[in-house]
Coordinates of N, CA and C in Angstrom, one line a residue:
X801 N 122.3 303.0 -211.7 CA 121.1 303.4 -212.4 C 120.9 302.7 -213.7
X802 N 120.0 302.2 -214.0 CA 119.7 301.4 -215.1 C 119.5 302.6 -216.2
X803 N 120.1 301.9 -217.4 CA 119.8 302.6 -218.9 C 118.9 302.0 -219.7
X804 N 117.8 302.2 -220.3 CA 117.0 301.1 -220.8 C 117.6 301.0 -222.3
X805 N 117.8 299.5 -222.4 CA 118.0 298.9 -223.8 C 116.9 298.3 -224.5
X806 N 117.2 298.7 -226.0 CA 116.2 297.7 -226.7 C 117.5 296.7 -227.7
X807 N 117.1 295.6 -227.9 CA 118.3 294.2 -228.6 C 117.1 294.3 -229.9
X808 N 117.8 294.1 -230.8 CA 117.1 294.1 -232.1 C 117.4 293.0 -232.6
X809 N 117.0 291.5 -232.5 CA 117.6 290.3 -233.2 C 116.8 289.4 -233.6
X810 N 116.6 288.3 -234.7 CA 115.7 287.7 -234.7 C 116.2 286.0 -234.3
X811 N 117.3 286.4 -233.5 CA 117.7 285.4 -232.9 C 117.5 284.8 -231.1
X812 N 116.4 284.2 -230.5 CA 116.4 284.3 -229.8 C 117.4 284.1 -228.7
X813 N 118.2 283.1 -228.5 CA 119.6 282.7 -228.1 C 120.7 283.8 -228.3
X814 N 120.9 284.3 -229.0 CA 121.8 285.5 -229.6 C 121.0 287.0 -228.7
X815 N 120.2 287.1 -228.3 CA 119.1 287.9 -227.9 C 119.7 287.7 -226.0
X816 N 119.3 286.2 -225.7 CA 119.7 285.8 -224.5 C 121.1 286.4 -224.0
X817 N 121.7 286.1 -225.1 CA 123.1 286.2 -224.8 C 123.8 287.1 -224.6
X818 N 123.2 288.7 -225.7 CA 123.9 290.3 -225.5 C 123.1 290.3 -223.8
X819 N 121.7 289.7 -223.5 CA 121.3 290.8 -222.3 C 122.3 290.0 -221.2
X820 N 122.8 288.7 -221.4 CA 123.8 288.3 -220.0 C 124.7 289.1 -220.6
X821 N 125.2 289.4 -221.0 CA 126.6 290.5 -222.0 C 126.8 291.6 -221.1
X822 N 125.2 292.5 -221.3 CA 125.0 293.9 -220.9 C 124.6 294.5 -219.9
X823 N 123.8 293.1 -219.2 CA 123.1 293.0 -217.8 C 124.0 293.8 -217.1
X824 N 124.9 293.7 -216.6 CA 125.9 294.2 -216.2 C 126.0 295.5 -215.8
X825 N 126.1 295.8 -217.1 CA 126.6 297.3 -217.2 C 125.3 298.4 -217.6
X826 N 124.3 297.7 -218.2 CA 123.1 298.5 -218.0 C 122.3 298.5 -217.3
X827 N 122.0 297.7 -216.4 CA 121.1 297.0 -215.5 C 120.1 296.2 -215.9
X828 N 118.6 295.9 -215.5 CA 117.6 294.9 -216.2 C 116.9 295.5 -217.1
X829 N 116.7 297.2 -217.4 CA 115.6 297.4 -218.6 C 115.9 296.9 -219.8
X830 N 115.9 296.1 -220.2 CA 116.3 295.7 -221.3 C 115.0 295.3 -222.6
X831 N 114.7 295.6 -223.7 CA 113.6 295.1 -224.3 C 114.5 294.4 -225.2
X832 N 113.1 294.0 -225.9 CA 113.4 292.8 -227.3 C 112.5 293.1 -228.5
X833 N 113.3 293.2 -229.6 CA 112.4 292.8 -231.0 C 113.5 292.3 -231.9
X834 N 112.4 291.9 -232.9 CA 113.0 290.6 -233.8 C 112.8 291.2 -235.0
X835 N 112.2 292.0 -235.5 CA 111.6 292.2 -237.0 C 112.1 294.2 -237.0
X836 N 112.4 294.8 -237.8 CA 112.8 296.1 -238.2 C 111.3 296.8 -237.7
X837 N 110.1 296.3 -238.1 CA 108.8 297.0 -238.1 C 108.5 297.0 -236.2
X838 N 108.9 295.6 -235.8 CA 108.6 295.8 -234.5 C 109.8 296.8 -233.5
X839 N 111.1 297.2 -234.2 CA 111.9 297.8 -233.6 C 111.6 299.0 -233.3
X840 N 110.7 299.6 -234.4 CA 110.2 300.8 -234.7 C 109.2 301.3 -233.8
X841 N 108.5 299.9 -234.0 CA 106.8 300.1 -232.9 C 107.9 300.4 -231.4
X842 N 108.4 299.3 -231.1 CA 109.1 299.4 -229.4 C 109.4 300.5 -228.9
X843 N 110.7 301.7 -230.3 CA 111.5 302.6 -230.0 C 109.9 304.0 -229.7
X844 N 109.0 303.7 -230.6 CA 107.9 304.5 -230.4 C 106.9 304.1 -229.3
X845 N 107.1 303.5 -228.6 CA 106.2 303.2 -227.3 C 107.5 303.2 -225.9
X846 N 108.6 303.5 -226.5 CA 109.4 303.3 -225.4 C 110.5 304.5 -225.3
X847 N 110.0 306.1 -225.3 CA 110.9 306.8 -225.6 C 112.1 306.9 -224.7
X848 N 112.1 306.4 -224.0 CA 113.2 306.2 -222.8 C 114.6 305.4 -223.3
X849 N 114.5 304.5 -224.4 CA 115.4 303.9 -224.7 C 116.5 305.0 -225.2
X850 N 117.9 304.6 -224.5 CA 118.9 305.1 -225.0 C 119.8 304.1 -225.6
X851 N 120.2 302.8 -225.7 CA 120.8 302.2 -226.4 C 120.3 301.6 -227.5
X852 N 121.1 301.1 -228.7 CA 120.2 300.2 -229.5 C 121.3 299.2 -229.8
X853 N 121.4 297.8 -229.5 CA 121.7 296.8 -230.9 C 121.2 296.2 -231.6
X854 N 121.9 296.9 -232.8 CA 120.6 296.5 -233.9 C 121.4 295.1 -235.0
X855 N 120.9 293.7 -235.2 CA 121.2 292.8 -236.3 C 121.0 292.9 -237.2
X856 N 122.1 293.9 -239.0 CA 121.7 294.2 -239.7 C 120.7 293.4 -240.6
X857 N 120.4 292.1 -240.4 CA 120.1 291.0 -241.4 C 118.4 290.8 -240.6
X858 N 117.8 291.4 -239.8 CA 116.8 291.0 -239.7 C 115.5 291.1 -240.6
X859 N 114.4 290.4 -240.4 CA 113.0 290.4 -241.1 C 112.7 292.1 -241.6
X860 N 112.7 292.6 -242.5 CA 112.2 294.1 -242.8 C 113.2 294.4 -242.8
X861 N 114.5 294.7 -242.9 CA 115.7 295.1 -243.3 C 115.9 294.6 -244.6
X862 N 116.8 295.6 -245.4 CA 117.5 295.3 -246.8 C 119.1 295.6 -246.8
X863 N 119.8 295.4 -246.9 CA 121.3 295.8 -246.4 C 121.3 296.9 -245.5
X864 N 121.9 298.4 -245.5 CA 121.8 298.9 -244.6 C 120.4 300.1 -244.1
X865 N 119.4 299.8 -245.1 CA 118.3 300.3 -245.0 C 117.5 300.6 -243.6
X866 N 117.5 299.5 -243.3 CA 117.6 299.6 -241.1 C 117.9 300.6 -240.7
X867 N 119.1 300.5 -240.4 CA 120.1 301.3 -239.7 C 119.6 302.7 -240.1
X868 N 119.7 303.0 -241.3 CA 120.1 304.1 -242.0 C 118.5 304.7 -241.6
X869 N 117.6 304.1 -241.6 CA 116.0 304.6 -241.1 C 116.0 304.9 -239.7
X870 N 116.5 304.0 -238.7 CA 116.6 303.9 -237.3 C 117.6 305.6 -236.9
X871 N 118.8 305.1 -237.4 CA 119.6 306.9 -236.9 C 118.6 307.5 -237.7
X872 N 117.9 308.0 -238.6 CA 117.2 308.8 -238.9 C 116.4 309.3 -237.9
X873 N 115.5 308.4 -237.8 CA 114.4 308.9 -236.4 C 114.9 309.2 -235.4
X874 N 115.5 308.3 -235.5 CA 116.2 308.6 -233.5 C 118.0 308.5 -233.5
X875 N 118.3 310.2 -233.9 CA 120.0 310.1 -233.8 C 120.3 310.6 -232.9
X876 N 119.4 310.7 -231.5 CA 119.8 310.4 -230.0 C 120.5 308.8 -229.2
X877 N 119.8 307.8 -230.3 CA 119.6 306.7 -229.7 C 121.1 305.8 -229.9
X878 N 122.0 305.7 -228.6 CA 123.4 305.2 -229.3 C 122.7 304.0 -229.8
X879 N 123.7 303.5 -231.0 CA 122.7 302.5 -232.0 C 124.4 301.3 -232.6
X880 N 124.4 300.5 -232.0 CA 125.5 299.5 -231.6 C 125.2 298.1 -232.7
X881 N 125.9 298.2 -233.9 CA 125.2 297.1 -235.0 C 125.9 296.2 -234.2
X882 N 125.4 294.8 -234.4 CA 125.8 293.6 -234.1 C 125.9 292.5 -235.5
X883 N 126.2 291.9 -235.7 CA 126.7 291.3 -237.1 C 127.2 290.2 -237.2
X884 N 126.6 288.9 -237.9 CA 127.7 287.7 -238.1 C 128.9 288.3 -239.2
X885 N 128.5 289.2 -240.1 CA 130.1 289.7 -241.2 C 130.7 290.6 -240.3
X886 N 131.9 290.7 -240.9 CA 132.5 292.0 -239.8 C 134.4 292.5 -240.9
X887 N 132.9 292.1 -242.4 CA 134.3 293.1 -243.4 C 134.6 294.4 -243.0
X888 N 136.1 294.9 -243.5 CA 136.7 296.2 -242.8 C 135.2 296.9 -243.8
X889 N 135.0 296.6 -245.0 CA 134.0 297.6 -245.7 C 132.9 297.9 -245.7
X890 N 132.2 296.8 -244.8 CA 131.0 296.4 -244.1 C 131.2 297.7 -243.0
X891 N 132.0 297.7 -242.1 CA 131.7 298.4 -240.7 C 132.2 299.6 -241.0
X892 N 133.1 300.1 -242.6 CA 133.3 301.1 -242.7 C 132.5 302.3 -243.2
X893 N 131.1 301.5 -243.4 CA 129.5 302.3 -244.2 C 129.1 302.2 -243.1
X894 N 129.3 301.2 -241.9 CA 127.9 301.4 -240.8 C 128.7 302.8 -239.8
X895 N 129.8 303.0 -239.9 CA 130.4 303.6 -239.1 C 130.3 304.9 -239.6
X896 N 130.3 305.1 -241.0 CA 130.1 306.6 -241.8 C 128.5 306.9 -241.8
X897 N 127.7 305.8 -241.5 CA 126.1 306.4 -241.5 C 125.6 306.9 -240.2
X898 N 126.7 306.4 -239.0 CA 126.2 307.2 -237.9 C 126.0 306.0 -236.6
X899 N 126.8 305.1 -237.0 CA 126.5 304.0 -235.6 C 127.6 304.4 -234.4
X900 N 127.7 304.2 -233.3 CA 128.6 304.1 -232.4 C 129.5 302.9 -231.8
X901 N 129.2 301.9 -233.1 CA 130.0 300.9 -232.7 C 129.5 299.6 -233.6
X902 N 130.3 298.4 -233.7 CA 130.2 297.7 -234.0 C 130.9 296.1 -233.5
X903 N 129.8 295.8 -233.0 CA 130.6 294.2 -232.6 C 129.6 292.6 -233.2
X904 N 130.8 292.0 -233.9 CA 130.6 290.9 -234.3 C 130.3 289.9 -233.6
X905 N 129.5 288.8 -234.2 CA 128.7 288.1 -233.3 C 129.5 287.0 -232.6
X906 N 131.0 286.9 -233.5 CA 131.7 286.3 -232.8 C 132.6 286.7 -231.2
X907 N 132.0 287.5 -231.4 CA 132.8 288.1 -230.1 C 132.8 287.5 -228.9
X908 N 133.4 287.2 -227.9 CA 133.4 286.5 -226.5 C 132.7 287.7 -225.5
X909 N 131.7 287.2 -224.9 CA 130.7 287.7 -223.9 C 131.4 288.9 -223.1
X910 N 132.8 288.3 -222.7 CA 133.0 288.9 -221.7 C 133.7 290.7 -222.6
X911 N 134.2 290.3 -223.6 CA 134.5 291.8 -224.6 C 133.5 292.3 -225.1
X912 N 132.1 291.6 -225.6 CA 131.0 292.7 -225.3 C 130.7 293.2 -224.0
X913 N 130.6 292.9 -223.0 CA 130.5 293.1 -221.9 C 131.7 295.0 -222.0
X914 N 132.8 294.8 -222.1 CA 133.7 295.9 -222.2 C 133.5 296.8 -223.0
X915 N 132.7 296.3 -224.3 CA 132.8 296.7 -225.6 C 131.3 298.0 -224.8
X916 N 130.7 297.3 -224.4 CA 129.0 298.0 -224.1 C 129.8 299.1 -222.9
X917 N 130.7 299.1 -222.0 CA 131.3 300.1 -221.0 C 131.9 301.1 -221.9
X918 N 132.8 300.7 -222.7 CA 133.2 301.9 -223.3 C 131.9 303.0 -224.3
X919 N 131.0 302.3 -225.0 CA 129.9 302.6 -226.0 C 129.5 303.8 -224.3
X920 N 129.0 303.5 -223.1 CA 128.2 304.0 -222.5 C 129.2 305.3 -221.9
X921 N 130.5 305.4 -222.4 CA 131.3 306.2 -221.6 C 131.8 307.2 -222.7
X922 N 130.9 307.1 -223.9 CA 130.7 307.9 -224.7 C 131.7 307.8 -226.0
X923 N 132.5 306.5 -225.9 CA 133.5 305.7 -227.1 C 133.0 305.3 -228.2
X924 N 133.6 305.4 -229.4 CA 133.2 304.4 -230.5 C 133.8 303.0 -230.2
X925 N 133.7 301.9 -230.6 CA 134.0 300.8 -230.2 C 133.9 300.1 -231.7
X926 N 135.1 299.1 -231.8 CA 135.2 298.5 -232.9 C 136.1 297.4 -232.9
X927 N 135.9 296.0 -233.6 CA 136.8 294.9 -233.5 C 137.9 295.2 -234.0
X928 N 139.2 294.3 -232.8 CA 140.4 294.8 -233.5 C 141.3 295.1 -234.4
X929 N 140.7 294.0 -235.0 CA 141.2 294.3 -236.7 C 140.9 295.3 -237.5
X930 N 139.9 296.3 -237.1 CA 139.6 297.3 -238.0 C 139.6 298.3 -237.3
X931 N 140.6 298.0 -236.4 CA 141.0 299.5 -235.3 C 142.0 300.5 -235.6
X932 N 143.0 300.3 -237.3 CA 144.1 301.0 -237.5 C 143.3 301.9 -238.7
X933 N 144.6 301.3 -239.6 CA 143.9 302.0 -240.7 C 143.3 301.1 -241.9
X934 N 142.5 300.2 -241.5 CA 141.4 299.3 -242.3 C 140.2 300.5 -243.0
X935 N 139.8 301.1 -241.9 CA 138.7 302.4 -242.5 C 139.2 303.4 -243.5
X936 N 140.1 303.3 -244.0 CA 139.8 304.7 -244.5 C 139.4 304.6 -245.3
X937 N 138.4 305.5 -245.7 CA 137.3 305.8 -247.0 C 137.5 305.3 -248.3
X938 N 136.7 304.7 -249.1 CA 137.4 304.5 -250.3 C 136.8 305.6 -251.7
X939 N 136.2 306.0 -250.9 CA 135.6 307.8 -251.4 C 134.8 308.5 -250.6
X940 N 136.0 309.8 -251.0 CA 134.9 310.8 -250.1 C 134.2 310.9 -250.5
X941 N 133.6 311.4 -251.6 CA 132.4 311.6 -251.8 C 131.2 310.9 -250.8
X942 N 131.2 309.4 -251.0 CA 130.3 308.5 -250.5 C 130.5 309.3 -249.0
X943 N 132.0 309.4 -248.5 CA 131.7 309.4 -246.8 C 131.1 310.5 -245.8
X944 N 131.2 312.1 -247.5 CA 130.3 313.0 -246.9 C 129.2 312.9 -247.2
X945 N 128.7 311.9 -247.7 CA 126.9 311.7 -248.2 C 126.8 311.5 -246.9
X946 N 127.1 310.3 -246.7 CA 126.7 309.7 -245.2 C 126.4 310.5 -243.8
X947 N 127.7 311.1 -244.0 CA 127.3 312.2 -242.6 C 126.4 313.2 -243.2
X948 N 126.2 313.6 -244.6 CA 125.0 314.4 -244.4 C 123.7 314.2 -244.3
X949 N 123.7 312.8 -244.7 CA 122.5 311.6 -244.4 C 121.8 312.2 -243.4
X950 N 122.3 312.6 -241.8 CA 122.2 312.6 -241.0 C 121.1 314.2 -240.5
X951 N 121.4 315.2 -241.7 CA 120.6 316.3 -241.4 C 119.7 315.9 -242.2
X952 N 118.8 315.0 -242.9 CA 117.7 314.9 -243.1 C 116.1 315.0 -242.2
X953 N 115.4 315.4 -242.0 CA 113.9 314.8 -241.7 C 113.7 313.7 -242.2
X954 N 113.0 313.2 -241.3 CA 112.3 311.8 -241.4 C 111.8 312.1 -242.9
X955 N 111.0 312.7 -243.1 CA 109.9 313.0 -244.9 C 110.8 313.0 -245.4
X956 N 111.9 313.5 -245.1 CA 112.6 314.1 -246.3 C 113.6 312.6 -247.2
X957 N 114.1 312.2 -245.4 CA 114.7 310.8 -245.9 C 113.8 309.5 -246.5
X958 N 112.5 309.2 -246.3 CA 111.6 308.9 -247.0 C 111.7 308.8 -248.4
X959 N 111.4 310.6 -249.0 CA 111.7 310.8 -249.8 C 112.8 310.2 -250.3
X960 N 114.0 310.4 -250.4 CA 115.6 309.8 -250.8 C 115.1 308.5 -251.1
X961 N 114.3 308.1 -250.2 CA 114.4 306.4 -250.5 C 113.7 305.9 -251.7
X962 N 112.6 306.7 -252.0 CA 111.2 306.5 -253.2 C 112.0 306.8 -254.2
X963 N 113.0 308.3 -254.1 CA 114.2 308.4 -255.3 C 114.9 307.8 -255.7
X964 N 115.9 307.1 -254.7 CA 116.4 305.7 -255.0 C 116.2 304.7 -255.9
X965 N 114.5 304.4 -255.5 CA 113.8 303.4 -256.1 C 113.4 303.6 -257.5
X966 N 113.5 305.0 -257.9 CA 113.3 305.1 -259.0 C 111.9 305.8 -259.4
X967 N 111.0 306.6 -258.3 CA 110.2 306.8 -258.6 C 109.7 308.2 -259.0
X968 N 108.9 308.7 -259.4 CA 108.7 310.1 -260.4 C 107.9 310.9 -258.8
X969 N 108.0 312.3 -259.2 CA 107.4 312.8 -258.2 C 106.1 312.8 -257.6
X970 N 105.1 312.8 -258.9 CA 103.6 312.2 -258.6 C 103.6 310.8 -258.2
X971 N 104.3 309.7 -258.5 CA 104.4 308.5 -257.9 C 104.2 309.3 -256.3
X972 N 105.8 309.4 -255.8 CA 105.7 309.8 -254.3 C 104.7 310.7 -253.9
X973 N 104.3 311.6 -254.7 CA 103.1 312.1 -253.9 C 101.8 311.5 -253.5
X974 N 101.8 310.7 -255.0 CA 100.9 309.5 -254.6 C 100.5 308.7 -253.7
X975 N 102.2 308.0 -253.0 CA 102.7 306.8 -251.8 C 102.1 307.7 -250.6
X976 N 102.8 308.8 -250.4 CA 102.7 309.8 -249.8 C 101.4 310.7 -248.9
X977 N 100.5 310.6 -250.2 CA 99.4 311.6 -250.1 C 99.8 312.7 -249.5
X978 N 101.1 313.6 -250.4 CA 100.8 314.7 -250.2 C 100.9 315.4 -251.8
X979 N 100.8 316.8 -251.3 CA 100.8 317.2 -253.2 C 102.2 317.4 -254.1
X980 N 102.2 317.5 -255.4 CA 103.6 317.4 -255.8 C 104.6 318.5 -255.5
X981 N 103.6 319.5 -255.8 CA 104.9 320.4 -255.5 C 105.4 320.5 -253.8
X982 N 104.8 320.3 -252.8 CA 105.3 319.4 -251.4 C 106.1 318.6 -251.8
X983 N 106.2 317.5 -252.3 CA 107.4 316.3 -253.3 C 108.5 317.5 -253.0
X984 N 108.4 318.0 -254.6 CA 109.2 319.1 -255.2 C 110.7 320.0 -254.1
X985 N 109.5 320.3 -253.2 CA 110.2 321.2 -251.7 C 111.0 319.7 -251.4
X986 N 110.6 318.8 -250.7 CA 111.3 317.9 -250.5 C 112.6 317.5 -250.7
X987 N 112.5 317.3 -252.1 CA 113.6 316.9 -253.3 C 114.4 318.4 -253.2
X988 N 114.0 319.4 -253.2 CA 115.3 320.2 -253.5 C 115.7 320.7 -251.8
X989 N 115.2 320.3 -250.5 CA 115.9 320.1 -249.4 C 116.9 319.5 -249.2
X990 N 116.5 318.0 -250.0 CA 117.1 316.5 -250.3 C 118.6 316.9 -250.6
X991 N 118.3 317.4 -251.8 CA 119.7 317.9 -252.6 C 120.2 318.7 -252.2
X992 N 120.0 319.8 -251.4 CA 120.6 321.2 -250.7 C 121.4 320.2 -249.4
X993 N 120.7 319.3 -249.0 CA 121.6 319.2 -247.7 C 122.6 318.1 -247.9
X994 N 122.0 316.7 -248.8 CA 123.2 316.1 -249.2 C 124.4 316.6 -250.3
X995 N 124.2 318.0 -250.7 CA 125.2 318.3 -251.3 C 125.6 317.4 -252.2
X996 N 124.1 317.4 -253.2 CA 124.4 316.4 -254.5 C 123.6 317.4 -256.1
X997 N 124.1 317.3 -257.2 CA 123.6 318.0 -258.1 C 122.2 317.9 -258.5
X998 N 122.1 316.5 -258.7 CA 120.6 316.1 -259.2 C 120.2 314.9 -258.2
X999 N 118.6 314.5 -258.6 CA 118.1 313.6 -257.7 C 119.1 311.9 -258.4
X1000 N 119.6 312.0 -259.4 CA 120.0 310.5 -259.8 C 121.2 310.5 -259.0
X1001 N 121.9 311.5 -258.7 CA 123.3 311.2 -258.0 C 123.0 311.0 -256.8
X1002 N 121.7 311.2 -256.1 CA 121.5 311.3 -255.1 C 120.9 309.8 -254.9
X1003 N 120.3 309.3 -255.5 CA 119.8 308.0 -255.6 C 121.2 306.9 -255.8
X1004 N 121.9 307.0 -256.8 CA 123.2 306.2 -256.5 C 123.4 306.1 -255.5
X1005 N 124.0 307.3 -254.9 CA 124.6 307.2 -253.9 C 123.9 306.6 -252.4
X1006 N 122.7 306.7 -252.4 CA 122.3 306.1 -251.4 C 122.3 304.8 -251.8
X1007 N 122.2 304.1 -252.7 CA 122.1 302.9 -252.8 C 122.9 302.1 -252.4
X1008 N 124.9 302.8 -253.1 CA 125.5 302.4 -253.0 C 125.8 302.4 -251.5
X1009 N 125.2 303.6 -250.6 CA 125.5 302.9 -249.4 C 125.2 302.1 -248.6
X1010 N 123.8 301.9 -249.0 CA 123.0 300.8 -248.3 C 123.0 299.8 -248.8
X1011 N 123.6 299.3 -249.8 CA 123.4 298.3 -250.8 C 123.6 297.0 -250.0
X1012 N 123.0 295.9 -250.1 CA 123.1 294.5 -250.0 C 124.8 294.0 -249.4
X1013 N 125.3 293.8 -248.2 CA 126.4 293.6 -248.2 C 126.6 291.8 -248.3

């Protein structure tokens, strides 16, 4: 039985190459996008997709800003980064934001190929070098943000992100078109669930996770 995939790369050859990878093991639904905005349109006209690899460096992405949008909407969607870097500290934020795996671009066909069996048999998957103890946190703090990242709404995570940026609440309500004290509700969901004091610690911290690798 075929699982439908969507390949998120803006490489077409590299694109070619996971679906001979995965063919295999998922069968032929396979889609394609190249840009973060068209990943979004696809996963929304295609609710059927269960896998995702996603190329953190594509068109509309900012370091882990992608990702971190993508498991937001859809944290049904196993979501499999692919990556020319593959620092232990690099896969130790995509792994704490909610991915199911990580495979570098260097990888040989036929270990993606295994790497996508174990992902579907409900495994995290990760290159060998960062299979001991390369991960471990270099603060908790940061690594309970992350998993709380995960109980946001879509608005809500939005929100986080305009905070981030530095913007005032009538700003966002502005971007937004809704009213401020709606903002307001927002922002103090924000902070109740990532279990942060104020909105600036809350803004670091996201930054620092998604920040430019």
């Amino acid at each position: 039985m075929s699982t439908p995939v969507l390949i998120a790369d803006d490489h077409p050859l590299f694109r070619a190459a996971m679906k001979q990878a995965v063919c295999g093991v998922v069968g032929e639904a396979i889609l394609e996008s190249s840009t973060l905005a068209e990943t979004l349109d696809t996963l929304a006209a295609n609710p059927e997709v269960e896998l995702l690899f996603l190329d953190l460096n594509m068109p509309g992405t900012t370091g882990l800003n992608g990702l971190g949008e993508l498991l937001n909407r859809y944290p049904d969607i196993l979501t499999v980064v692919v990556s020319a870097q593959d620092e232990p500290a690099l896969i130790r934020r995509v792994m704490d934001i909610g991915a199911c795996g990580f495979i570098p671009k260097s990888t040989p066909l036929d270990e993606i190929t295994s790497a996508v069996e174990k992902i579907m048999q409900g495994e995290n998957w990760l290159p060998e070098h960062v299979q001991n103890d390369t991960l471990q946190p270099e603060a908790v703090e940061q690594t309970r943000f992350a998993h709380n990242l995960a109980q946001l709404t879509p608005h809500q995570y939005t929100v986080l992100k305009m905070l981030a940026a530095g913007l005032l609440n009538k700003q966002i309500a502005f971007e937004l078109s809704i009213s401020e004290s709606t903002v307001k509700q927002h922002v103090s969901a924000v902070l109740r669930k990532l279990q942060v004091v104020n909105r600036t610690q809350a803004g670091v911290l996201f930054n620092q996770l998604v920040a430019e690798h």
